[in-house]
Coordinates of C-alpha atoms in Angstrom, one line a residue:
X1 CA 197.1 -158.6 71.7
X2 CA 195.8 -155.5 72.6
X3 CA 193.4 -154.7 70.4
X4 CA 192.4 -155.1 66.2
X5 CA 190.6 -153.1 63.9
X6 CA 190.3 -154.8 60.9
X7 CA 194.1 -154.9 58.9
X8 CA 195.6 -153.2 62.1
X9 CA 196.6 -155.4 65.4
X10 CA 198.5 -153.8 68.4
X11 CA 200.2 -156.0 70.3
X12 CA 202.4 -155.3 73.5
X13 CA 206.3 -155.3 72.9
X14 CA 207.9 -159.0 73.3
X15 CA 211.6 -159.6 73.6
X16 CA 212.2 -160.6 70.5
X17 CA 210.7 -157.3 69.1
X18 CA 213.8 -155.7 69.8
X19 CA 216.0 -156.7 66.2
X20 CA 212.9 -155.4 64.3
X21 CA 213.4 -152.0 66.5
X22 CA 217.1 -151.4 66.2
X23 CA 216.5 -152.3 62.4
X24 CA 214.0 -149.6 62.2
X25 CA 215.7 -147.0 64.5
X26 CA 219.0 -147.7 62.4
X27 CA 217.2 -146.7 59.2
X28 CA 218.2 -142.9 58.3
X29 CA 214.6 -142.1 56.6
X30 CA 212.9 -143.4 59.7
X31 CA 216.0 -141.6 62.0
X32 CA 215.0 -138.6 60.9
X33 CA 211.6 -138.3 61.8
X34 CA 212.3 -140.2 65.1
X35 CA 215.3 -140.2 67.2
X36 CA 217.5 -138.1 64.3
X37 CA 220.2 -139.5 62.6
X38 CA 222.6 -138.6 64.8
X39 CA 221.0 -141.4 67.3
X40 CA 220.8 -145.1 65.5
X41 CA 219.9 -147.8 68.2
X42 CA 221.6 -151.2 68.2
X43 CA 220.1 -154.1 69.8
X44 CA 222.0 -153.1 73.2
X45 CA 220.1 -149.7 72.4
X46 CA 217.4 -150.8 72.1
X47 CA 217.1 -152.8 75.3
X48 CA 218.2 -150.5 77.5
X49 CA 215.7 -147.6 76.1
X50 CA 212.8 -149.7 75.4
X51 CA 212.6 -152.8 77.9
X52 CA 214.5 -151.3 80.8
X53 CA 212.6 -147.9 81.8
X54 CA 209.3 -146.6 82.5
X55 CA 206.9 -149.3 83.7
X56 CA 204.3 -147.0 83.5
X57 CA 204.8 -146.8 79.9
X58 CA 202.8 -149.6 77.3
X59 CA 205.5 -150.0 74.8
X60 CA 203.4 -151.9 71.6
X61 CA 204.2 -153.1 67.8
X62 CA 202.0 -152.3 65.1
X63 CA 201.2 -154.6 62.8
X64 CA 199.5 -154.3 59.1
X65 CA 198.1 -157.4 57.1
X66 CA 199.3 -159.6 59.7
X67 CA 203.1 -158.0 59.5
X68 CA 205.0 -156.0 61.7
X69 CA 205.5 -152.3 60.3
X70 CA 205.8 -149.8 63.5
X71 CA 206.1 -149.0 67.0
X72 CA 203.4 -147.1 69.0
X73 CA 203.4 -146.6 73.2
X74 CA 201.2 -144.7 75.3
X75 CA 201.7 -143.6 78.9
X76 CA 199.4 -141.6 81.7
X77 CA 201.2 -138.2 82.1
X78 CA 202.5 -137.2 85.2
X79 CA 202.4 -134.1 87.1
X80 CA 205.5 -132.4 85.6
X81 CA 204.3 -132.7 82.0
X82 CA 200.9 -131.8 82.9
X83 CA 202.2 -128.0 84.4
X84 CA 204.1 -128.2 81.3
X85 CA 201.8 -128.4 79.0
X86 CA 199.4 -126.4 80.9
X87 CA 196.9 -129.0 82.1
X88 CA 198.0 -128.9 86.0
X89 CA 194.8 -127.5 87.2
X90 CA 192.9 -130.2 85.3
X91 CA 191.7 -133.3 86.7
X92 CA 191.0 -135.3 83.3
X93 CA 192.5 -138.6 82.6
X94 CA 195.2 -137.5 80.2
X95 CA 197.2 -139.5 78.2
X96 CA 200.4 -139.4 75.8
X97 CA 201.3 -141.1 72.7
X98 CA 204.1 -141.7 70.5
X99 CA 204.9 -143.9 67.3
X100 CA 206.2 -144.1 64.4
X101 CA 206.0 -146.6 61.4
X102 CA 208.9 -148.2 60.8
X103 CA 208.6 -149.4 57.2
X104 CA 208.1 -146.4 55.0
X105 CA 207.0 -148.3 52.6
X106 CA 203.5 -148.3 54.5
X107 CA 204.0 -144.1 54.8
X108 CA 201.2 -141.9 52.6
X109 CA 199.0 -145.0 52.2
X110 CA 196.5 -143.5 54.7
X111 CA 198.1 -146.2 58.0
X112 CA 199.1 -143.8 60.0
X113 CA 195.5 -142.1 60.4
X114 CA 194.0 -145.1 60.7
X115 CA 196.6 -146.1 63.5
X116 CA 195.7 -142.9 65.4
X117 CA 192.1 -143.2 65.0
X118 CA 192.2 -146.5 66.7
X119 CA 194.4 -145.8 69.2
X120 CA 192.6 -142.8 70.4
X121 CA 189.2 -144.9 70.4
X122 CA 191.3 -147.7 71.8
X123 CA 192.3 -144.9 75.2
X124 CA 188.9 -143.3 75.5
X125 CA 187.3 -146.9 75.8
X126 CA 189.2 -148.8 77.7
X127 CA 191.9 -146.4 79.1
X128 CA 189.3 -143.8 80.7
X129 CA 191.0 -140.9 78.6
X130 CA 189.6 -137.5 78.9
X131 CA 192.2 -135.7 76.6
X132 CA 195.2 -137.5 74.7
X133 CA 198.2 -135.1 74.2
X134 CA 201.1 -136.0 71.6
X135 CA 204.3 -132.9 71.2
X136 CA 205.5 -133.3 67.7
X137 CA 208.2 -130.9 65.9
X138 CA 206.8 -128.3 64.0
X139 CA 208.3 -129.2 60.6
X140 CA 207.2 -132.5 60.9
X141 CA 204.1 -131.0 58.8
X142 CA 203.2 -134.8 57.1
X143 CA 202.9 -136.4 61.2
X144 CA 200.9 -132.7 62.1
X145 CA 198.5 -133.3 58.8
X146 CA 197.9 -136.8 59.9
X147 CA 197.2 -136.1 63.8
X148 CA 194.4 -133.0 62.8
X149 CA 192.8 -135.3 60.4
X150 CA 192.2 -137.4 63.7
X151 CA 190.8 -134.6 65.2
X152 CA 194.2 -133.3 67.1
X153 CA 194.2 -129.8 67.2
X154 CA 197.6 -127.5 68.1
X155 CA 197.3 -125.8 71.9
X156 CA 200.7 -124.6 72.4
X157 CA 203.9 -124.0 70.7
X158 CA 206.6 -125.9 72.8
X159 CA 209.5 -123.7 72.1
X160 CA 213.2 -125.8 71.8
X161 CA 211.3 -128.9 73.7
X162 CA 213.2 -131.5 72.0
X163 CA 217.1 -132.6 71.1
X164 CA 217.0 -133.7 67.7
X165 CA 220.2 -133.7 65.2
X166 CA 222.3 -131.9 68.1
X167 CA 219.8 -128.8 68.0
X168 CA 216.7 -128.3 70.2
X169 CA 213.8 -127.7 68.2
X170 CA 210.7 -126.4 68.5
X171 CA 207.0 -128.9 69.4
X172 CA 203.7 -128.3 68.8
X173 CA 201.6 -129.2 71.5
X174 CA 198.1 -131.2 70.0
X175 CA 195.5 -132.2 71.8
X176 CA 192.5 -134.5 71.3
X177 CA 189.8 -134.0 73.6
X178 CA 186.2 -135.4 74.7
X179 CA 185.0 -132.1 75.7
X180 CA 185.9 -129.4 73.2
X181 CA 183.4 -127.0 72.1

């Protein structure tokens, strides 16, 4: 376990963890906020993408009332992503997040904000973070409402920064940071 904050437990990914990812990242409604539709993940999938790259990555499962309901991973960025983003002259700890909640029956029930609070504690405390940096799409106006509740705020617009549904579309870049003004 990595950490728990009262209903919510992170846990690092196990093996076995990879038949409730493929069933999640086979699900259209959660496809198309993550991944896209056009990408389901089988169990072979699933493997190769989440247990055979990036060691630097922490890959985790979120879990809600003792039950697994999402995926969250977190990751130092590296030197390419900080020029890109605009950070390469900084020398904060800066880190990048991702996840998603897998069961939507859990979406709108205020989980997701409290998944990002305590993950962003979770990196300042024990992680060192200085700034924590996530790229979402720019439609994805429910995941952006969520993130500036948390105390995100947009930097950058990321113009065609990710493949999704076979077009490249356009990221916000957010930013949470110890030392804004």
């Amino acid at each position: 376990m990595l950490f728990q904050k009262g209903n919510l437990l992170i846990r690092e990914l196990e093996w076995k963890d990879k038949y409730l990812l493929s069933k999640w990242l086979s699900d259209p409604e959660i496809l198309q906020y993550y991944e896209g539709r056009d990408n389901p993940f089988d169990v072979k999938k699933v493997e190769q993408k989440f247990f055979d790259e990036e060691a630097d990555t922490t890959r985790c499962i979120i879990e809600f009332n003792e039950g697994p309901i999402g995926y969250v991973q977190f990751y130092k960025i590296d030197e390419a992503e900080r020029r890109n983003y605009g950070y390469g002259d900084s020398s904060e700890i800066i880190y990048g997040m991702d996840q998603f909640i897998g069961e939507s029956t859990y979406w709108n029930k205020g989980v997701g904000t409290q998944l990002v609070r305590a993950m962003v504690a979770y990196l300042i405390q024990e992680k060192g973070a200085e700034r924590i940096v996530m790229d979402p799409q720019t439609w994805n106006e429910r995941a952006i409402r969520c993130y500036e509740k948390c105390g995100f705020e947009k930097v950058k617009l990321l113009p065609k920064n990710e493949l999704h549904e076979g077009e490249y579309k356009d990221c916000w870049l957010i930013d949470y940071t110890l030392y804004r003004p």
